[in-house]
Short mmCIF file of C-alpha atoms in Angstrom, two decimals:
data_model
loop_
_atom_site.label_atom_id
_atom_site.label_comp_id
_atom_site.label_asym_id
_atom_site.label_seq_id
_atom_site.Cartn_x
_atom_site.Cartn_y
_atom_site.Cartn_z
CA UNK A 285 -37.56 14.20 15.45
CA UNK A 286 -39.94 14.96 18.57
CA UNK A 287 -41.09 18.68 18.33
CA UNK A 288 -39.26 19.46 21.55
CA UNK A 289 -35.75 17.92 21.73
CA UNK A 290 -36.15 18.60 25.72
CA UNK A 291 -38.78 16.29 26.34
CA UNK A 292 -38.86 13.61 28.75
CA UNK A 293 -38.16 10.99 26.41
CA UNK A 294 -37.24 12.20 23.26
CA UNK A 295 -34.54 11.70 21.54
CA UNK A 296 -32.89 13.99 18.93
CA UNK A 297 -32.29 12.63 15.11
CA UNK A 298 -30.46 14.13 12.35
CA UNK A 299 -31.86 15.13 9.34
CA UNK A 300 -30.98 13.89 5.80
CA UNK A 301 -27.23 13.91 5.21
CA UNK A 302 -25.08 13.33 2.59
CA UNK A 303 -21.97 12.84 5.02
CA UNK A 304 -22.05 8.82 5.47
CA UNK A 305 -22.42 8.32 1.58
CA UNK A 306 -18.95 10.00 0.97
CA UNK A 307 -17.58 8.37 4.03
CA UNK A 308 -18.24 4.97 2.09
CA UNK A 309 -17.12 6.74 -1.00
CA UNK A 310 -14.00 7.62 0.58
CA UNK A 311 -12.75 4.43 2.69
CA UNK A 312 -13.62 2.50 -0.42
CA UNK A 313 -11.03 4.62 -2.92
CA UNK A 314 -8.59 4.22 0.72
CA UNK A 315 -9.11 0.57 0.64
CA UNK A 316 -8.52 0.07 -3.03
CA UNK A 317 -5.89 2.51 -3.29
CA UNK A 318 -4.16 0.78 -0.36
CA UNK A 319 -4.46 -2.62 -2.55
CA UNK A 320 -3.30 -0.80 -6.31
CA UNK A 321 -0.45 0.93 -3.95
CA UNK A 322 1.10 -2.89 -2.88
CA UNK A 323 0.59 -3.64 -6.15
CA UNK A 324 2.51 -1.47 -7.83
CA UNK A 325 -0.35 0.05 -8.78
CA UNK A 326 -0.01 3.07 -11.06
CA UNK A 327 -3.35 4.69 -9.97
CA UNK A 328 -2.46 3.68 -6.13
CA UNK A 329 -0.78 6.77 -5.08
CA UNK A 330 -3.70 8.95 -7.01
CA UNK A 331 -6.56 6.58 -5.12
CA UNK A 332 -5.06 6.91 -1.59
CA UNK A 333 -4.90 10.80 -2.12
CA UNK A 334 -8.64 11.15 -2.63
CA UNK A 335 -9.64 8.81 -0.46
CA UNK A 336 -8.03 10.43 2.32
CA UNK A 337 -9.34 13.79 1.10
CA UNK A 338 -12.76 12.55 0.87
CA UNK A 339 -12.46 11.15 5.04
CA UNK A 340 -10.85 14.42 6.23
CA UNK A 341 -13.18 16.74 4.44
CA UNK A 342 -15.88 14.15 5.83
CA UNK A 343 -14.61 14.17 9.34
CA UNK A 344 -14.32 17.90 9.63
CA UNK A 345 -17.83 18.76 7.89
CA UNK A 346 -19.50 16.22 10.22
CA UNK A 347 -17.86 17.26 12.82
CA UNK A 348 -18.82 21.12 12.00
CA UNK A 349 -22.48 20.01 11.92
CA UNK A 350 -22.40 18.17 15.05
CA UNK A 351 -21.24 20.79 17.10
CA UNK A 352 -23.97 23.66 15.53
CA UNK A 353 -26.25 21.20 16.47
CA UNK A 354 -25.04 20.92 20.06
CA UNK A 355 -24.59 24.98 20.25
CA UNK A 356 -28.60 24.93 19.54
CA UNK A 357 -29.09 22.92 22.06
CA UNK A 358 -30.92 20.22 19.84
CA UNK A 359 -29.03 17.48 22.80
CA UNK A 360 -30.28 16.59 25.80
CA UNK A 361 -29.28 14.22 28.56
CA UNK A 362 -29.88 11.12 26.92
CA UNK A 363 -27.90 11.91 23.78
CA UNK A 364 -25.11 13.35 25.86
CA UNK A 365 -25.07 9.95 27.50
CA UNK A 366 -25.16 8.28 23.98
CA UNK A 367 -22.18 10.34 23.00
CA UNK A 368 -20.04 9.06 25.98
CA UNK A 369 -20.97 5.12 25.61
CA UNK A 370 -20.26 5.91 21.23
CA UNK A 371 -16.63 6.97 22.32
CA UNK A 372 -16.51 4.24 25.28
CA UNK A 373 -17.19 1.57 22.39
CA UNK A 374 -14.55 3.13 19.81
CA UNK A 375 -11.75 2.91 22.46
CA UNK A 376 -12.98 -0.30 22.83
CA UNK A 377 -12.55 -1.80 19.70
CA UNK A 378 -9.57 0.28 19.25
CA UNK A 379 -8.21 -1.82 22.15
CA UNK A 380 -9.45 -5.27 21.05
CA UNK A 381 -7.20 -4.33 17.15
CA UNK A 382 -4.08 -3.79 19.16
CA UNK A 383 -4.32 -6.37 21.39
CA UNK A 384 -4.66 -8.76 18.02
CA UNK A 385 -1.87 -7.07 16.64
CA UNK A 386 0.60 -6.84 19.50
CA UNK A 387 -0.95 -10.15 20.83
CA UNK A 388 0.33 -11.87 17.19
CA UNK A 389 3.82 -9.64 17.03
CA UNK A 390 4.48 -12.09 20.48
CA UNK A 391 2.95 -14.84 19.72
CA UNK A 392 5.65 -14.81 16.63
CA UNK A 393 8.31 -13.84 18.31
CA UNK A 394 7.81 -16.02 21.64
CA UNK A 395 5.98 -19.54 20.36
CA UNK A 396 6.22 -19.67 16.25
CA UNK A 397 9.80 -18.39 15.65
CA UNK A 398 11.28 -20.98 18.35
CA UNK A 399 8.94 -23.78 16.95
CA UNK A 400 10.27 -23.44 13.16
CA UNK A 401 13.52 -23.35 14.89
CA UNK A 402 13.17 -27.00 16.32
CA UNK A 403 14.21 -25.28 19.57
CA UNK A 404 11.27 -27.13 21.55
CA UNK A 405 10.34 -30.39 21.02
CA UNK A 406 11.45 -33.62 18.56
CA UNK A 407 8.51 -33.10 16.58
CA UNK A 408 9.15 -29.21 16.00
CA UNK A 409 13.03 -30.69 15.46
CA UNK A 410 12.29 -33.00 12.58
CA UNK A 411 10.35 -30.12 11.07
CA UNK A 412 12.93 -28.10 11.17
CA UNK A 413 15.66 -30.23 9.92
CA UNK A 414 13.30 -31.13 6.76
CA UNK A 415 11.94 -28.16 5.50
CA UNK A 416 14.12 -25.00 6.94
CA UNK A 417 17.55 -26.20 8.47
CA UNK A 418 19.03 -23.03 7.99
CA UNK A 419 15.75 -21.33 10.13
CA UNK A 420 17.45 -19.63 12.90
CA UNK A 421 15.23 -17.47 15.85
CA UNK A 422 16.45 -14.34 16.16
CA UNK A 423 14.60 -11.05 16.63
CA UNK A 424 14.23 -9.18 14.69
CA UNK A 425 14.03 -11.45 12.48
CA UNK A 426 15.77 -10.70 8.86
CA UNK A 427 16.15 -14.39 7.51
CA UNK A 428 12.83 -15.63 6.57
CA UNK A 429 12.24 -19.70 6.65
CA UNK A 430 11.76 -19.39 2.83
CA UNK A 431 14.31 -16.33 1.78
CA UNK A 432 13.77 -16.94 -2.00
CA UNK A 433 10.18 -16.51 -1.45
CA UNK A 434 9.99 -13.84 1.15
CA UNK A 435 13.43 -11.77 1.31
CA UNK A 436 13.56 -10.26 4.70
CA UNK A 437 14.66 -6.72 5.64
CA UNK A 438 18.22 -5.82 5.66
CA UNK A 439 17.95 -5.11 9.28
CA UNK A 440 15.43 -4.26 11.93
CA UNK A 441 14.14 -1.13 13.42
CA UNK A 442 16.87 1.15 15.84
CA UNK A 443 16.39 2.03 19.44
CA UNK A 444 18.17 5.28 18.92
CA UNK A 445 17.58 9.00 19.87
CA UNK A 446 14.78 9.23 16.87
CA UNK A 447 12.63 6.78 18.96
CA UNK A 448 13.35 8.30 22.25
CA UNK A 449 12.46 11.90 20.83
CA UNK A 450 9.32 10.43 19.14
CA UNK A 451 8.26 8.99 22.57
CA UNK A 452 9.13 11.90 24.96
CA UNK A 453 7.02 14.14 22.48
CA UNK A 454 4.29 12.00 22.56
CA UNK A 455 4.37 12.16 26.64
CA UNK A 456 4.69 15.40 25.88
CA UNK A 457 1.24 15.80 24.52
CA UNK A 458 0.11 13.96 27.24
CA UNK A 459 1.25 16.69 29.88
CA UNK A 460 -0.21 19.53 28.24
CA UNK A 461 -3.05 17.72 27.68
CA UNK A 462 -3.51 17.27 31.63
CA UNK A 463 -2.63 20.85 31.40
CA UNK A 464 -5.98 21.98 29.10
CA UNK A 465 -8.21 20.00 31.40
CA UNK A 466 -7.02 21.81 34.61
CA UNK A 467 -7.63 25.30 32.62
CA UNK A 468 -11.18 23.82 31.56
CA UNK A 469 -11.66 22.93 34.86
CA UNK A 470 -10.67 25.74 36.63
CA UNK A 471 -12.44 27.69 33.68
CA UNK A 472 -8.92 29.52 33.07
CA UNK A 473 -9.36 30.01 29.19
CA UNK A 474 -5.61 31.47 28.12
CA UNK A 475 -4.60 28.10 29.81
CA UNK A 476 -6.65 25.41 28.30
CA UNK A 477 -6.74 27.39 24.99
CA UNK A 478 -2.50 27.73 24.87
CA UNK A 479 -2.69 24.16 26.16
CA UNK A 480 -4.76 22.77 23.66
CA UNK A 481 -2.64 24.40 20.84
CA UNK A 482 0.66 22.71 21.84
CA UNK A 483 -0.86 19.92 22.45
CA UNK A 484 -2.32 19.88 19.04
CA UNK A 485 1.38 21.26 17.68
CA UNK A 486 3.19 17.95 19.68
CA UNK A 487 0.67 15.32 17.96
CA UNK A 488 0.83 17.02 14.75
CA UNK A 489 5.29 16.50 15.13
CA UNK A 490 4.69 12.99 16.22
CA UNK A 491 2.68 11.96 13.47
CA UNK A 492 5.65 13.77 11.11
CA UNK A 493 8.55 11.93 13.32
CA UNK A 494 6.47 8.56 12.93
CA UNK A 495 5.71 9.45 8.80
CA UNK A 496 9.74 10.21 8.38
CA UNK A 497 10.06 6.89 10.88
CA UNK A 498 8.59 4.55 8.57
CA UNK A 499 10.05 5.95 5.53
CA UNK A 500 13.24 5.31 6.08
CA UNK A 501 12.17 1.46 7.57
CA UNK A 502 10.76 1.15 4.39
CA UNK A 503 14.02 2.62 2.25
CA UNK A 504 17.26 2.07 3.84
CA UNK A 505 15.84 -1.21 6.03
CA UNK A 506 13.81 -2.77 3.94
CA UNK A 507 11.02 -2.94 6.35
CA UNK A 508 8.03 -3.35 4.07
CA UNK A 509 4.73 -5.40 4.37
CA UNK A 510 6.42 -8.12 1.83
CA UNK A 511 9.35 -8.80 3.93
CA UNK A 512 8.24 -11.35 5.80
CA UNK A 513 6.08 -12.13 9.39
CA UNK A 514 8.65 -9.14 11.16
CA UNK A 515 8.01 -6.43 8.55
CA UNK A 516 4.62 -7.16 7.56
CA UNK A 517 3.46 -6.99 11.70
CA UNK A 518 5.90 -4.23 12.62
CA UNK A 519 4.45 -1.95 9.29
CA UNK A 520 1.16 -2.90 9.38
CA UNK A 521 1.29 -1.93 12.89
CA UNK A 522 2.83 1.40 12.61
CA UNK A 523 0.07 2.10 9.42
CA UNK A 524 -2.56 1.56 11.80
CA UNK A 525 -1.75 3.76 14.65
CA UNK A 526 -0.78 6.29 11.94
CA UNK A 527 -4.51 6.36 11.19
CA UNK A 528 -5.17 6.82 14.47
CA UNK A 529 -3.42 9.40 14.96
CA UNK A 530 -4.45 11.14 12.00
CA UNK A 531 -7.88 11.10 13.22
CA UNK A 532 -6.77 12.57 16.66
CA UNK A 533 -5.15 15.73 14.69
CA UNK A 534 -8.25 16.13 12.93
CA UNK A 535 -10.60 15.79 15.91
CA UNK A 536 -7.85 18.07 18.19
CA UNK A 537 -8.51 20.50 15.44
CA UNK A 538 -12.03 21.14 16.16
CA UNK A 539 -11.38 20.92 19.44
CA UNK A 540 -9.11 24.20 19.18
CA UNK A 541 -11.11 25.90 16.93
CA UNK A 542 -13.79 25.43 19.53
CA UNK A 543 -11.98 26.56 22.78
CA UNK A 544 -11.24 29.78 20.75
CA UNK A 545 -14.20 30.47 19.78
CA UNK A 546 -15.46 30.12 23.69
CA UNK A 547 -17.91 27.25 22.87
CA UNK A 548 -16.49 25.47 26.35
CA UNK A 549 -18.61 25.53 29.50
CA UNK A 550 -18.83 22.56 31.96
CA UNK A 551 -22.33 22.08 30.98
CA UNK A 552 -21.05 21.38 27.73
CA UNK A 553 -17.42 19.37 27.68
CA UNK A 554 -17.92 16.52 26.54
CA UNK A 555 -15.76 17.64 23.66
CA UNK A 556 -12.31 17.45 25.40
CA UNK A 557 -13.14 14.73 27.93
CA UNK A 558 -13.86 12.39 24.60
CA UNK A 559 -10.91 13.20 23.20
CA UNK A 560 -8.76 12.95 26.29
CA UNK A 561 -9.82 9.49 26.99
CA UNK A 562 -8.88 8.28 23.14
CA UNK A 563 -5.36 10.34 23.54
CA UNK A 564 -4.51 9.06 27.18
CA UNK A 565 -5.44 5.45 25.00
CA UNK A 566 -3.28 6.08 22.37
CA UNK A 567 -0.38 7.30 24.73
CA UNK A 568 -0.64 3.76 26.83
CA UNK A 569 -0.48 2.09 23.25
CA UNK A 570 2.36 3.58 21.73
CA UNK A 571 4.30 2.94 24.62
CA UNK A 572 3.27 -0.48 24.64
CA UNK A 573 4.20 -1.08 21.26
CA UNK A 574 7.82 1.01 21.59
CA UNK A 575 9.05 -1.49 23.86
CA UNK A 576 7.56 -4.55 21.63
CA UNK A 577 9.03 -3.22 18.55
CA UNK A 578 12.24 -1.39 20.06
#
């Protein structure tokens, strides 16, 4: 660390931490727990528990040391800027997994489904005359091309008044999100702090609508990652952006804790910019994959 974090030139490094070891740790007991869990794993419940523990207990103590390093003024201009181009790259890659996602959800529905169906060409036909005659292309689709292998759900997802609530809350967070940033901006703290906390309050209900969501996919429809190309995309799908969203609650979190404590000045708001940009992301995506799934 240079002996004046000011400098022209220097450049700020942590000390020593502990932090990424039980990161590892814990997305290792996440991604085994994940595989015991689809296994009928006995210890796969147990293993998901801690290793979500470990990550949030991780995230939050990070987090905590981050910003008393920032309140010390240990950052200057240069780190600042690395800050902005570290979130720039996470939304990035964010965006490249849900384009491969959504991007193979289509290319099912639009290109493979038809093809097994014999619906294109003589070719595609004879293939599907031979091996699955009975194939039909529907969406969703609850007849696999090999049912006795792969049973498929009982039926697909509903575009009801669940989904629509679920969605208009989410745009909900997005308004008083908007909302925060004006009161940050025009430095009116009841505003972005009241903002902030029903923001926080709205993501926190999504993530409960969407958890209640894919428990009864899973239940009463069958939808599970073993159901075939529909359930397997549509789940896995909804597990990721889950994740995602549990990482916004945590990071919104700090946030809060933050703009009631007063740490907010626009010398130093980097803090809700970052996490507007991933939430304004995450809004675009959701609604991108409401009207693919729905």
């Amino acid at each position: 660390m240079m002996s004046h974090p000011h400098e022209p030139g220097s450049y700020y490094v942590p000390q020593y931490s502990w932090w990424p070891i039980l990161a590892a740790v814990g997305l290792f007991l996440l991604g085994l727990g994940s595989i015991e869990y689809f296994n009928d794993g006995t210890l796969g419940p147990k293993l998901l528990i801690s290793g979500v523990s470990i990550l949030s207990l991780v995230m939050i103590c990070w987090l905590t040391a981050v910003v008393q390093e920032s309140r010390e003024g240990l950052y200057d201009t240069q780190m600042h800027r690395t800050f902005r181009w570290g979130m720039v790259w996470f939304i990035f890659t964010d965006i490249m997994l849900f384009v491969g996602l959504l991007g193979a959800l289509w290319y099912y529905r639009i290109f493979t489904f038809s093809q097994l169906a014999g619906s294109h060409h003589a070719f595609e036909s004879l293939t599907h005359y031979i091996l699955w005659p009975d194939f039909r292309s529907d969406w969703p689709l609850l007849v696999n091309p090999n049912p006795s292998q792969f049973s498929g759900p009982e039926q697909g997802l509903v575009f009801g008044w669940k989904s629509i609530i679920t969605t208009l809350v989410m745009l909900g967070s997005g308004s008083t999100l908007v909302l925060a940033n004006l009161g940050f901006r025009t430095q009116r703290k009841a505003l972005l702090n009241t903002s902030l906390i029903a923001t926080f309050l709205l993501i926190s209900l999504f993530f409960i609508l969407k958890i209640d969501a894919i428990a009864i996919a899973m239940h009463q429809f069958g939808i599970t990652l073993g159901s075939g190309i529909y359930g397997s995309i549509v789940m896995f799908l909804f597990v990721i952006y889950l994740i995602q969203v549990f990482v916004a609650i945590i990071l919104l979190g700090v946030v809060v804790v933050r703009g009631l404590l007063g740490h907010f000045s626009i010398q130093d708001d980097f803090s809700i910019r970052a996490f507007s940009w991933f939430w304004y992301f995450m809004i675009v995506t959701w609604l991108v994959i409401f009207f693919s799934v729905y």
